[in-house]
Coordinates of C-alpha atoms and ligand atoms in Angstrom, one line a residue:
M1 CA 80.1 128.5 102.9
I2 CA 82.3 127.5 100.0
R3 CA 80.3 124.3 99.4
S4 CA 76.9 126.1 99.2
W5 CA 78.4 128.8 96.9
I6 CA 79.7 126.1 94.6
M7 CA 76.4 124.2 94.7
F8 CA 74.5 127.4 93.8
C9 CA 76.8 128.1 90.9
R10 CA 76.5 124.5 89.7
A11 CA 72.7 124.8 89.8
L12 CA 72.9 128.0 87.8
L13 CA 75.2 126.5 85.4
A14 CA 73.0 123.4 85.0
G15 CA 70.1 125.7 84.1
L16 CA 72.1 127.6 81.5
L17 CA 73.4 124.4 80.0
A18 CA 69.9 123.0 79.8
V19 CA 69.0 126.1 77.7
F20 CA 72.1 125.7 75.5
S21 CA 71.7 121.9 75.1
S22 CA 68.2 122.4 73.6
I23 CA 69.8 124.4 70.8
A24 CA 72.0 121.8 69.3
V25 CA 71.5 118.4 70.9
A26 CA 68.4 116.3 70.5
D27 CA 68.9 113.8 73.3
S28 CA 72.1 112.9 75.0
T29 CA 72.7 109.5 73.7
M30 CA 75.9 108.1 72.1
R31 CA 76.9 104.8 70.6
L32 CA 80.6 104.3 70.9
S33 CA 82.9 101.7 69.6
V34 CA 86.7 101.7 70.4
D35 CA 88.9 99.2 68.7
V36 CA 92.2 98.4 70.3
R37 CA 93.3 95.5 68.0
D38 CA 96.1 97.7 66.7
A39 CA 97.4 98.3 70.3
G40 CA 100.8 96.8 69.3
R41 CA 101.3 99.9 67.0
R42 CA 99.8 102.1 69.7
L43 CA 96.7 103.1 67.6
Y44 CA 93.2 103.0 69.0
H45 CA 90.3 103.6 66.6
T46 CA 87.0 105.3 67.6
E47 CA 83.6 105.1 65.8
E48 CA 80.9 107.2 67.4
E49 CA 77.2 108.0 66.7
L50 CA 75.8 111.0 68.5
A51 CA 72.2 112.2 68.6
V52 CA 72.1 115.9 67.8
H53 CA 69.8 118.8 66.8
P54 CA 70.5 121.1 63.8
G55 CA 72.5 124.2 64.6
P56 CA 75.8 125.1 66.1
L57 CA 77.5 122.4 68.2
T58 CA 80.8 122.1 70.1
L59 CA 82.3 118.7 70.5
Q60 CA 84.6 118.4 73.5
Y61 CA 87.6 116.2 74.2
A62 CA 88.3 115.5 77.9
K63 CA 90.7 118.2 79.3
W64 CA 90.7 118.1 83.1
I65 CA 90.9 114.4 84.2
P66 CA 89.5 113.4 87.6
G67 CA 92.0 111.4 89.6
E68 CA 94.9 113.1 87.8
H69 CA 94.0 116.6 89.2
M70 CA 95.3 118.5 86.1
V71 CA 94.9 119.3 82.4
S72 CA 96.1 115.9 81.1
G73 CA 93.5 115.1 78.4
P74 CA 95.9 114.1 75.6
I75 CA 94.4 116.2 72.8
Q76 CA 97.7 116.1 71.0
N77 CA 97.1 112.4 70.3
L78 CA 93.7 112.8 68.7
V79 CA 94.2 112.5 64.9
N80 CA 92.4 111.6 61.7
L81 CA 89.1 113.3 62.9
H82 CA 86.2 113.1 60.5
V83 CA 82.6 114.1 61.2
F84 CA 79.7 113.0 58.9
A85 CA 76.0 113.8 58.7
E86 CA 73.9 111.6 56.5
G87 CA 77.0 110.4 54.7
K88 CA 78.4 113.9 54.0
E89 CA 81.5 115.2 55.7
I90 CA 81.0 118.3 57.9
E91 CA 83.8 120.8 58.4
W92 CA 84.9 121.7 62.0
R93 CA 87.0 124.5 63.5
R94 CA 89.0 124.1 66.7
D95 CA 88.2 126.5 69.5
L96 CA 91.0 129.1 69.6
V97 CA 91.0 129.4 73.4
D98 CA 90.1 125.9 74.5
L99 CA 92.0 123.7 72.1
W100 CA 90.1 120.6 73.3
G101 CA 86.9 121.9 71.6
F102 CA 85.7 121.6 68.0
H103 CA 83.0 123.8 66.6
L104 CA 80.7 122.7 63.8
D105 CA 77.2 123.4 62.4
V106 CA 74.8 120.5 62.3
P107 CA 72.8 120.9 59.0
T108 CA 69.0 121.3 58.9
G109 CA 67.2 118.0 59.1
V110 CA 70.1 116.1 60.6
N111 CA 69.6 114.4 64.0
Q112 CA 72.7 112.2 64.1
L113 CA 76.4 112.6 63.6
K114 CA 78.9 109.9 62.8
I115 CA 82.4 110.7 64.2
S116 CA 85.6 108.8 63.6
F117 CA 89.1 109.4 64.8
D118 CA 92.3 107.6 65.9
Y119 CA 94.1 108.0 69.2
I120 CA 97.8 107.6 69.1
M121 CA 99.0 106.0 72.3
P122 CA 102.3 107.8 73.2
A123 CA 105.4 105.7 73.4
G124 CA 107.5 106.3 76.6
Q125 CA 105.9 109.6 77.4
G126 CA 102.8 111.2 79.0
Q127 CA 101.6 110.8 82.5
Y128 CA 99.0 108.5 84.0
G129 CA 96.0 108.0 81.7
S130 CA 97.6 109.9 78.9
G131 CA 100.8 107.9 79.1
V132 CA 101.8 104.6 77.4
S133 CA 99.5 101.8 78.4
S134 CA 99.6 99.2 75.6
H135 CA 102.0 97.0 73.8
E136 CA 101.9 93.8 71.6
R137 CA 100.3 91.7 74.3
L138 CA 98.0 94.0 76.3
A139 CA 96.0 97.2 76.1
L140 CA 94.4 99.5 78.6
L141 CA 91.6 101.8 77.5
N142 CA 90.6 105.0 79.2
W143 CA 87.4 105.8 77.3
Y144 CA 87.8 109.5 77.7
T145 CA 90.9 109.4 75.4
N146 CA 88.7 108.0 72.7
L147 CA 85.5 110.0 72.6
L148 CA 84.1 113.5 71.9
S149 CA 80.9 114.6 73.6
P150 CA 78.7 117.7 73.4
R151 CA 80.4 120.4 75.5
D152 CA 77.2 121.9 76.7
I153 CA 75.7 118.8 78.3
S154 CA 76.8 117.5 81.6
P155 CA 78.4 114.0 81.2
D156 CA 76.0 112.9 83.9
D157 CA 73.2 113.4 81.3
V158 CA 74.9 111.7 78.4
T159 CA 74.0 108.0 78.0
V160 CA 76.5 105.8 76.2
Q161 CA 76.2 102.4 74.7
A162 CA 79.8 101.3 74.5
T163 CA 81.5 98.5 72.6
F164 CA 85.1 97.4 73.2
V165 CA 86.8 95.6 70.3
K166 CA 89.9 93.6 71.2
P167 CA 92.1 90.8 69.7
R168 CA 90.2 87.5 69.7
N169 CA 90.9 85.3 72.8
W170 CA 92.4 88.1 74.9
G171 CA 91.0 88.3 78.4
V172 CA 89.0 91.4 79.6
G173 CA 88.6 93.2 82.9
T174 CA 86.5 96.2 83.8
S175 CA 83.9 97.2 86.4
L176 CA 81.4 97.8 83.5
V177 CA 78.7 95.2 83.0
A178 CA 79.0 93.3 79.7
T179 CA 75.6 92.4 78.0
R180 CA 77.0 90.5 75.1
A181 CA 80.3 89.3 73.7
D182 CA 80.6 88.2 70.1
G183 CA 84.1 87.3 69.0
E184 CA 86.3 90.3 69.2
A185 CA 83.6 92.8 70.4
V186 CA 82.3 93.2 74.0
H187 CA 79.1 95.2 74.4
Y188 CA 78.4 97.0 77.7
A189 CA 75.2 98.0 79.4
A190 CA 74.4 101.7 78.8
V191 CA 75.9 104.0 81.4
S192 CA 76.3 107.7 81.8
L193 CA 79.4 109.3 80.2
T194 CA 80.6 110.1 83.7
K195 CA 80.6 106.5 84.7
L196 CA 82.0 105.3 81.4
N197 CA 85.0 107.7 81.7
D198 CA 85.5 106.4 85.2
S199 CA 85.5 102.7 84.1
P200 CA 88.6 101.8 82.1
V201 CA 89.0 98.4 80.4
L202 CA 92.0 96.2 80.5
T203 CA 92.7 93.4 77.9
G204 CA 95.6 91.1 77.4
E205 CA 96.9 87.9 75.8
Y206 CA 98.4 86.8 79.1
F207 CA 95.4 87.6 81.4
R208 CA 94.4 86.3 84.8
R209 CA 91.5 87.1 87.1
I210 CA 92.0 86.4 90.8
E211 CA 88.8 86.6 92.8
L212 CA 89.4 88.1 96.2
S213 CA 85.8 88.2 97.4
P214 CA 82.7 86.6 95.7
A215 CA 79.7 88.6 94.5
K216 CA 77.5 86.9 97.0
G217 CA 80.0 87.3 99.9
P218 CA 79.7 89.9 102.7
Y219 CA 81.8 92.5 100.8
G220 CA 80.6 91.8 97.2
E221 CA 82.7 91.2 94.2
H222 CA 86.4 92.2 94.3
A223 CA 88.9 90.9 91.8
L224 CA 92.5 91.4 90.6
D225 CA 92.4 91.6 86.7
L226 CA 96.0 91.1 85.6
A227 CA 97.5 91.5 82.1
A228 CA 101.2 90.8 81.8
D229 CA 104.3 90.8 79.6
S230 CA 104.5 87.0 80.0
P231 CA 102.6 84.1 81.6
G232 CA 105.2 83.8 84.4
N233 CA 104.3 87.3 85.7
L234 CA 100.8 85.9 86.5
E235 CA 102.1 83.4 89.0
V236 CA 101.1 85.1 92.3
P237 CA 102.2 83.4 95.6
Q238 CA 99.1 82.2 97.5
A239 CA 100.3 84.2 100.6
R240 CA 100.0 87.4 98.6
I241 CA 96.6 86.5 97.3
D242 CA 95.5 85.8 100.9
A243 CA 96.9 89.2 102.0
F244 CA 94.9 90.9 99.2
K245 CA 91.8 89.1 100.4
K246 CA 92.5 90.4 103.9
L247 CA 92.9 93.8 102.4
V248 CA 89.3 93.8 101.3
A249 CA 88.2 93.1 104.9
E250 CA 90.6 95.6 106.5
E251 CA 89.6 98.4 104.1
R252 CA 85.9 97.8 104.5
S253 CA 86.5 97.9 108.3
V254 CA 88.0 101.4 108.0
G255 CA 85.1 102.5 105.9
G256 CA 82.7 101.4 108.6
G257 CA 81.7 98.3 106.7
I258 CA 80.6 100.4 103.7
G259 CA 81.8 100.3 100.1
H260 CA 80.6 102.9 97.6
Y261 CA 80.7 100.6 94.6
S262 CA 78.7 97.7 93.2
R263 CA 81.9 95.7 92.5
Y264 CA 85.6 96.5 92.5
N265 CA 88.3 95.6 90.0
W266 CA 92.0 96.3 90.2
L267 CA 93.1 96.5 86.5
V268 CA 96.8 95.8 86.8
T269 CA 99.3 95.8 84.0
L270 CA 102.4 93.8 84.9
S271 CA 104.9 95.1 82.4
D272 CA 108.5 96.5 82.3
T273 CA 107.6 99.0 79.5
L274 CA 104.6 100.8 80.9
G275 CA 106.1 102.6 83.9
Y276 CA 104.8 102.7 87.4
N277 CA 101.7 104.6 88.4
G278 CA 98.1 104.2 89.4
V279 CA 94.9 106.1 88.8
E280 CA 91.8 105.7 91.0
H281 CA 88.2 105.2 89.9
H282 CA 85.0 104.6 91.9
E283 CA 84.7 100.9 91.1
S284 CA 88.2 100.1 89.8
S285 CA 91.7 101.4 89.5
N286 CA 94.3 101.1 86.7
D287 CA 97.6 100.2 88.1
H288 CA 100.8 100.0 86.1
A289 CA 103.5 97.9 87.9
P290 CA 106.7 96.1 86.9
A291 CA 106.3 92.7 85.3
A292 CA 107.6 90.8 88.3
Y293 CA 105.5 93.0 90.8
L294 CA 103.1 90.3 92.0
A295 CA 105.2 87.2 91.4
D296 CA 108.4 88.3 93.1
D297 CA 108.7 89.3 96.8
D298 CA 111.6 91.7 96.4
T299 CA 109.9 93.6 93.6
F300 CA 106.6 93.8 95.5
K301 CA 108.3 95.0 98.7
K302 CA 109.6 98.1 96.9
S303 CA 106.0 99.5 96.7
P304 CA 103.6 97.4 98.6
D305 CA 101.0 100.2 98.7
L306 CA 100.2 100.7 95.0
L307 CA 96.9 98.8 95.0
T308 CA 96.0 99.6 98.6
H309 CA 96.4 103.3 97.9
E310 CA 94.2 103.2 94.8
F311 CA 91.6 101.1 96.6
F312 CA 91.3 103.6 99.5
H313 CA 90.6 106.3 96.9
S314 CA 87.2 104.7 96.2
W315 CA 86.2 106.2 99.6
N316 CA 88.6 109.1 99.8
G317 CA 88.7 111.0 96.6
K318 CA 86.0 109.4 94.5
Y319 CA 83.1 109.2 97.0
R320 CA 84.2 112.0 99.4
R321 CA 85.8 114.7 97.2
P322 CA 87.0 118.2 97.9
A323 CA 84.4 120.6 96.6
G324 CA 87.0 122.3 94.3
L325 CA 87.5 119.0 92.4
I326 CA 83.8 118.7 91.6
N327 CA 83.1 120.6 88.4
G328 CA 80.5 118.4 86.8
G329 CA 82.5 117.5 83.7
F330 CA 85.9 117.2 82.1
T331 CA 86.1 120.8 80.8
L332 CA 86.0 123.2 83.7
P333 CA 89.1 123.8 85.8
M334 CA 89.6 121.9 89.1
K335 CA 90.9 123.4 92.3
D336 CA 93.5 121.1 94.0
D337 CA 93.7 122.8 97.4
G338 CA 92.0 119.8 99.1
L339 CA 94.6 117.3 98.0
W340 CA 96.1 117.3 101.5
V341 CA 93.1 115.2 102.4
Y342 CA 92.4 113.5 99.1
E343 CA 96.0 112.3 98.5
G344 CA 97.6 112.8 101.9
M345 CA 95.2 110.6 103.8
T346 CA 95.2 108.1 101.0
E347 CA 99.0 107.9 101.2
Y348 CA 98.7 107.3 104.9
Y349 CA 96.1 104.6 104.7
G350 CA 97.7 103.0 101.6
L351 CA 100.7 102.1 103.8
V352 CA 98.7 101.4 106.9
L353 CA 96.3 99.0 105.1
A354 CA 99.1 97.3 103.3
T355 CA 100.7 96.6 106.7
R356 CA 97.4 95.5 108.4
S357 CA 96.7 93.1 105.6
G358 CA 100.1 91.5 105.6
L359 CA 101.3 92.9 102.3
N360 CA 103.9 94.9 104.3
D361 CA 105.3 94.7 107.8
E362 CA 105.8 97.2 110.6
A363 CA 109.6 97.3 110.3
R364 CA 109.4 98.1 106.6
Y365 CA 106.7 100.7 107.3
A366 CA 109.0 102.4 109.8
E367 CA 111.8 102.3 107.2
Y368 CA 109.5 103.9 104.6
I369 CA 108.7 106.8 107.0
A370 CA 112.4 107.3 107.7
A371 CA 113.1 107.4 104.0
T372 CA 110.4 110.0 103.6
L373 CA 111.9 112.1 106.3
G374 CA 115.3 111.8 104.8
Q375 CA 114.1 112.8 101.3
L376 CA 111.7 115.7 102.0
S377 CA 112.8 119.1 100.7
L378 CA 114.7 121.2 103.3
T379 CA 115.2 124.4 101.3
G380 CA 111.9 124.4 99.5
R381 CA 110.0 124.3 102.7
R382 CA 111.4 127.7 103.7
W383 CA 109.6 129.5 100.8
R384 CA 106.7 127.3 99.8
S385 CA 104.1 125.9 102.3
L386 CA 102.7 122.4 102.2
Q387 CA 99.4 124.0 101.2
D388 CA 101.0 125.6 98.2
T389 CA 102.2 122.2 96.9
A390 CA 98.5 121.2 96.7
D391 CA 97.3 124.5 95.3
M392 CA 100.0 124.2 92.6
A393 CA 99.5 120.5 92.0
P394 CA 98.3 120.7 88.4
I395 CA 101.7 122.1 87.4
L396 CA 103.8 120.4 90.1
Y397 CA 102.8 116.9 89.0
G398 CA 104.8 117.3 85.8
N399 CA 107.7 119.0 87.5
N400 CA 108.9 116.8 90.3
G401 CA 112.4 116.6 88.8
N402 CA 115.6 118.5 89.3
W403 CA 116.2 120.8 92.3
Y404 CA 113.3 119.1 94.1
D405 CA 115.0 120.2 97.3
V406 CA 114.5 123.9 96.3
R407 CA 111.3 123.6 94.4
R408 CA 109.4 121.1 96.5
G409 CA 107.2 118.6 94.7
T410 CA 103.8 117.0 95.4
D411 CA 104.6 116.9 99.1
F412 CA 100.9 116.7 100.0
Y413 CA 101.4 113.0 99.6
D414 CA 104.6 112.3 101.6
E415 CA 104.5 115.1 104.2
M416 CA 100.8 114.8 104.8
N417 CA 101.4 111.1 105.4
L418 CA 103.4 112.2 108.5
V419 CA 100.8 114.7 109.5
W420 CA 97.9 112.2 109.3
L421 CA 100.1 109.9 111.4
E422 CA 100.3 112.7 113.9
V423 CA 96.5 113.2 113.8
D424 CA 95.9 109.5 114.3
C425 CA 98.3 109.4 117.3
K426 CA 96.6 112.6 118.8
I427 CA 93.1 111.0 118.6
R428 CA 94.4 107.9 120.3
E429 CA 96.1 110.0 123.0
L430 CA 93.0 112.2 123.6
T431 CA 90.7 109.2 123.8
H432 CA 93.1 107.0 125.8
G433 CA 93.2 104.5 122.9
A434 CA 89.5 104.2 122.6
K435 CA 89.3 105.9 119.2
S436 CA 91.5 106.5 116.2
L437 CA 91.6 108.0 112.7
D438 CA 89.6 105.0 111.6
D439 CA 86.6 106.4 113.6
F440 CA 86.9 109.6 111.5
C441 CA 86.7 107.5 108.4
H442 CA 83.6 105.6 109.6
I443 CA 81.8 108.9 109.8
F444 CA 83.4 110.8 107.0
H445 CA 83.8 108.1 104.4
G446 CA 81.1 105.6 105.4
Q447 CA 77.9 107.6 105.5
G448 CA 75.8 104.5 105.5
E449 CA 75.4 104.3 101.7
N450 CA 76.5 100.9 100.7
G451 CA 77.1 99.9 97.1
V452 CA 76.2 103.2 95.6
P453 CA 78.8 105.1 93.5
A454 CA 78.2 108.8 94.3
V455 CA 80.1 111.9 94.9
K456 CA 79.8 114.0 98.1
G457 CA 81.8 117.2 98.3
Y458 CA 83.4 118.6 101.4
D459 CA 85.5 121.5 102.6
S460 CA 88.2 121.7 105.3
A461 CA 85.6 122.9 107.8
E462 CA 83.9 119.6 107.6
V463 CA 87.2 117.8 108.1
Y464 CA 87.8 119.7 111.3
S465 CA 84.3 119.3 112.6
T466 CA 84.3 115.6 111.9
L467 CA 87.6 115.2 113.7
N468 CA 86.0 117.1 116.6
T469 CA 83.2 114.7 116.7
V470 CA 85.7 111.9 117.2
A471 CA 87.9 113.7 119.7
P472 CA 87.3 117.3 120.7
Y473 CA 90.5 119.3 119.9
D474 CA 91.6 122.4 118.0
W475 CA 92.2 120.4 114.8
K476 CA 91.8 123.5 112.7
S477 CA 94.8 125.2 114.3
L478 CA 96.9 122.1 114.2
L479 CA 96.3 121.3 110.6
E480 CA 96.5 124.9 109.4
K481 CA 99.9 125.2 111.2
R482 CA 101.2 122.1 109.4
L483 CA 99.8 123.3 106.1
S484 CA 101.2 126.8 106.3
S485 CA 104.5 126.0 108.0
K486 CA 107.8 127.5 106.7
E487 CA 109.8 125.7 109.4
A488 CA 113.2 124.3 108.4
L489 CA 112.5 120.7 109.3
P490 CA 109.7 118.3 108.3
P491 CA 107.1 117.7 111.0
M492 CA 108.4 115.1 113.5
A493 CA 105.5 115.2 116.0
G494 CA 103.6 112.2 114.5
V495 CA 106.7 109.9 114.4
E496 CA 107.6 110.8 118.0
A497 CA 104.0 110.4 119.2
A498 CA 104.0 107.0 117.6
G499 CA 107.0 106.1 119.9
W500 CA 109.8 106.4 117.3
R501 CA 112.6 108.9 116.5
L502 CA 114.7 109.6 113.4
V503 CA 118.3 108.4 113.5
F504 CA 121.0 108.0 110.9
S505 CA 123.4 105.1 110.4
D506 CA 125.8 103.8 107.7
K507 CA 123.3 101.1 106.7
P508 CA 121.2 102.0 103.6
N509 CA 117.5 102.4 104.2
T510 CA 115.8 99.2 102.9
A511 CA 112.6 101.0 101.8
D512 CA 114.4 103.6 99.7
Q513 CA 114.4 102.6 96.1
A514 CA 117.6 104.5 95.5
G515 CA 119.2 102.3 98.2
R516 CA 122.8 103.3 99.0
Q517 CA 122.9 105.6 96.0
N518 CA 120.8 108.1 98.1
Y519 CA 123.5 110.3 99.6
M520 CA 121.0 113.2 100.3
C521 CA 121.6 112.9 104.1
S522 CA 125.4 112.7 103.8
I523 CA 127.4 114.2 100.9
G524 CA 124.1 115.8 99.6
F525 CA 123.0 114.2 96.3
N526 CA 121.0 111.3 94.9
L527 CA 122.2 109.1 92.0
D528 CA 120.5 106.8 89.6
D529 CA 122.1 103.5 88.6
S530 CA 124.1 105.1 85.8
G531 CA 125.7 107.6 88.2
A532 CA 123.6 110.6 87.0
V533 CA 122.8 113.1 89.8
T534 CA 119.0 113.0 90.1
D535 CA 118.9 115.7 92.7
C536 CA 121.2 117.8 95.0
R537 CA 120.4 119.2 98.4
A538 CA 121.0 122.9 98.7
G539 CA 123.5 123.8 101.5
S540 CA 125.1 120.3 101.5
A541 CA 128.8 119.7 101.0
A542 CA 128.2 118.6 97.4
Y543 CA 126.1 121.7 96.7
K544 CA 128.8 124.0 98.1
A545 CA 131.3 122.2 95.8
G546 CA 129.3 122.9 92.7
V547 CA 127.4 119.6 92.1
G548 CA 124.0 119.9 90.6
P549 CA 121.2 117.8 89.1
D550 CA 121.6 116.2 85.7
M551 CA 125.4 116.0 85.9
K552 CA 126.9 112.5 85.5
L553 CA 129.6 111.3 87.8
L554 CA 132.6 110.1 85.8
A555 CA 135.3 109.8 88.5
V556 CA 135.8 109.8 92.3
N557 CA 139.2 110.7 93.7
G558 CA 140.6 110.2 90.2
Q559 CA 139.2 106.7 89.9
K560 CA 136.6 105.8 87.3
Y561 CA 133.1 106.0 88.9
S562 CA 131.2 103.0 90.0
A563 CA 128.7 102.6 92.8
D564 CA 131.3 100.9 95.0
V565 CA 134.0 103.5 94.3
L566 CA 131.8 106.3 95.5
Y567 CA 130.4 104.4 98.5
L568 CA 133.9 103.5 99.7
A569 CA 135.1 107.1 99.1
V570 CA 132.3 108.6 101.3
M571 CA 132.9 105.9 104.0
Q572 CA 136.7 106.5 104.0
A573 CA 136.5 110.3 104.0
K574 CA 135.3 110.0 107.6
H575 CA 138.9 109.1 108.6
S576 CA 140.7 111.6 106.4
K577 CA 141.0 115.4 106.1
A578 CA 141.4 115.1 102.4
P579 CA 138.4 116.3 100.3
I580 CA 136.5 113.9 97.9
T581 CA 137.1 115.0 94.3
L582 CA 134.4 114.4 91.7
D583 CA 134.7 114.7 88.0
L584 CA 131.3 115.2 86.3
D585 CA 130.0 115.4 82.8
N586 CA 127.7 118.4 82.8
Q587 CA 125.7 118.1 79.6
G588 CA 128.8 117.6 77.5
F589 CA 131.1 120.0 79.5
M590 CA 133.4 118.8 82.2
R591 CA 133.2 119.9 85.8
H592 CA 135.7 119.2 88.6
C593 CA 134.3 119.5 92.2
T594 CA 136.2 119.3 95.5
V595 CA 133.8 118.2 98.3
D596 CA 134.8 118.9 101.8
Y597 CA 132.8 116.2 103.6
H598 CA 133.9 114.0 106.5
D599 CA 130.7 112.8 108.3
G600 CA 130.7 109.3 106.7
L601 CA 127.7 107.4 105.4
R602 CA 124.3 108.6 106.8
Y603 CA 121.1 106.8 105.9
P604 CA 117.8 107.6 107.7
H605 CA 116.0 105.1 110.0
L606 CA 113.5 105.1 112.8
E607 CA 114.5 103.9 116.3
R608 CA 112.1 103.1 119.1
I609 CA 111.9 105.6 122.0
K610 CA 111.9 103.0 124.8
E611 CA 110.1 105.1 127.4
K612 CA 107.1 105.6 125.0
E613 CA 104.4 103.2 123.9
D614 CA 104.8 101.8 120.3
V615 CA 101.6 103.4 118.9
L616 CA 102.9 102.5 115.4
A617 CA 102.5 98.8 116.2
K618 CA 98.9 99.5 117.2
I619 CA 98.2 101.4 114.1
C620 CA 99.7 98.6 112.0
A621 CA 97.8 95.8 113.8
P622 CA 95.0 94.1 111.8
R623 CA 91.4 95.0 112.8
T624 CA 89.8 91.9 111.3
Ligands
ZN701 ZN1 96.4 108.9 95.0

């Protein structure tokens, strides 16, 4: 019902756009050149030639970014814009409602515009594609940050001849097909604007390509394209390379042997200045990881699912996409209500596939689930449903900070991970082990269309009906119950069906990046390395004593704060009736808190339920 309504509207819109497009745009072709040779100063330069018709024209900068699910097109960083027709500059006026749009009049007799502008790469700010992604030695280009296109033509119907200009001798990775490279310029085969925007380019002085699967092999070309802070960051242990090769086989197996891409490239920056995140694309992903991420085991172990998560998105998110996220362009709003499948199932398979391929192990997978359970909001879940975290995602992505426990954040990742575990276990139980969530993926994500990047929308009804095809059950009721729950505790059914239970001990959780500084399950707050309170759990002993986020711990029981001093104080309070006293710097004002807490250190872990089968081990076992 929802899908057909949307498809009807899209058809209507396409008809209207065709009428509009005939007013101002001759044909939908663009020649685009983006020069990143000044990446060290965080300036990218655009030269664009656009075929047009005389008359009114609106040029549009990307606003809603696919894969980021929000208004994150960094219009504030577009500067130095000039538009010329036959050598004469044309005036433009910004749209007063949609600030990403520029109105102008194409003079009589003119059929081409020349457009130039600079893009200022932010330093240490911005999210995902609009965040910092270049420095002296490397640069990542998301084309959509460096082009303007006619607002009234679908990006599917705009053909772009793109050129990427980079420092001489720097390596290049992208899923685009290069037709020619002359010195500093790489020219790419013409593609639609939709595909160009979905195909970032990574370049770097310290660059390495690691082939995981050859073009003529059974799975087609898969490669890690790495650009790093220094050459040592590119030294990847052979065991990890072999595990990534296995990942390709494991992932294709979940997708029913099908891949919806002609080639796949992970574009990975290995840098300590570009943050940590990943954005998915049909035929690639851009992944920002710490400099030592691939070279060092301990660094990799902290987040073994970054590349596996983004890879799974090629099926779940890019090929199969919630109907509300398909709007035919970069201008119209997206609806994020389906992210519980798009991101939630990807979170689940990102970890499962990392484990099946040997990039992770079952013990650590169990620790990760325990850390999730220990960290999930308790207060926020009493007023905001899991579904609302998805509905509100365009805003929540930028507000995952203080008072998470009350606010909730993008829980459609972590909490849905637990729910998809429950669904997987339920299918296995209903079919006596004959089927699993993988069978759902064969049908839902495979679809028998190998090697073709395409988008197929769906709604929740299709998710429920496909699950029913795999194993008849009232999936709608189960999933709607989880999505609408206002229960006090996170869903435990999946963990217990997998043969495990949540327990607490005085040993820090090894998958928790905060390590022993995470006191959320004990005294009731979380600290960063400097002793700043990153979050506080409502109702905890620390909360009752007046501790809140963004305060900085200065002293514990009258002794200058250090990680050891606090750790020992919480441990020793178990054997004492005396409260723990905390002195905190609260944005320049001093606060003294007396915390009445005596339950000792409590860190979350999973423990096997001996009388139950270890289904988690079966889920984590390689299929190939
Ligand atoms: Zn994701």
